[in-house]
C-alpha atoms as one frame of an Amber mdcrd trajectory, in Angstrom:
protein
 -49.412 -15.492  24.854 -49.607 -13.524  21.615 -47.652 -14.493  18.534 -47.481
 -12.142  15.571 -46.132 -13.011  12.121 -44.023 -10.083  10.937 -42.960 -11.369
   7.517 -44.035 -14.021   5.098 -47.227 -15.959   4.747 -46.965 -19.164   6.821
 -49.409 -21.981   6.309 -51.577 -23.120   9.213 -49.348 -26.217   9.511 -46.202
 -24.078   9.800 -47.840 -21.911  12.468 -48.934 -25.005  14.380 -45.388 -26.420
  14.258 -43.866 -23.154  15.490 -46.414 -22.883  18.281 -45.754 -26.494  19.330
 -42.036 -25.726  19.691 -42.694 -22.567  21.714 -45.134 -24.373  24.005 -42.759
 -27.317  24.505 -39.930 -24.957  25.487 -42.203 -23.096  27.897 -43.396 -26.362
  29.445 -39.828 -27.605  29.879 -38.829 -24.323  31.518 -41.828 -24.451  33.865
 -41.108 -28.087  34.796 -37.672 -27.280  36.211 -37.864 -26.480  39.904 -36.716
 -22.998  40.906 -33.071 -22.915  41.946 -32.198 -26.098  40.055 -28.870 -25.907
  38.219 -29.202 -25.466  34.481 -27.362 -27.926  32.231 -24.116 -26.677  30.742
 -23.841 -26.262  27.051 -20.764 -27.405  25.150 -19.213 -23.943  24.914 -18.985
 -23.391  28.654 -17.777 -26.898  29.482 -14.177 -26.628  30.803 -13.344 -30.168
  29.692 -13.705 -28.994  26.096 -10.468 -27.008  26.342  -8.665 -29.526  28.514
  -9.072 -32.221  25.866  -6.580 -30.481  23.550  -2.909 -29.987  24.206  -1.978
 -26.324  24.114   1.271 -25.220  22.444   4.210 -24.861  24.821   6.273 -21.645
  24.896   9.348 -21.685  22.717  10.850 -20.462  19.449   8.510 -22.494  17.210
   5.294 -21.852  19.156   3.801 -19.656  16.439   4.227 -22.508  13.930   2.743
 -25.184  16.176  -0.221 -23.015  17.100  -1.169 -22.534  13.446  -0.660 -25.866
  11.704  -2.445 -29.013  12.874  -0.333 -31.944  14.016
């Protein structure tokens, strides 16, 4: 694995910290068995949208969709 600093002048401690993060991510990725489902992040979780009541169709829908209740 080659890492190249493109900008700036990092200290040896900063380089060591960045390398530790990269190695930890690579180790975590390698530890997951092939074909195992990946955990969902918050953006793709369907329950995130279901938790809020959506505005119902009607003459004042534009108003209720803009202002919080």
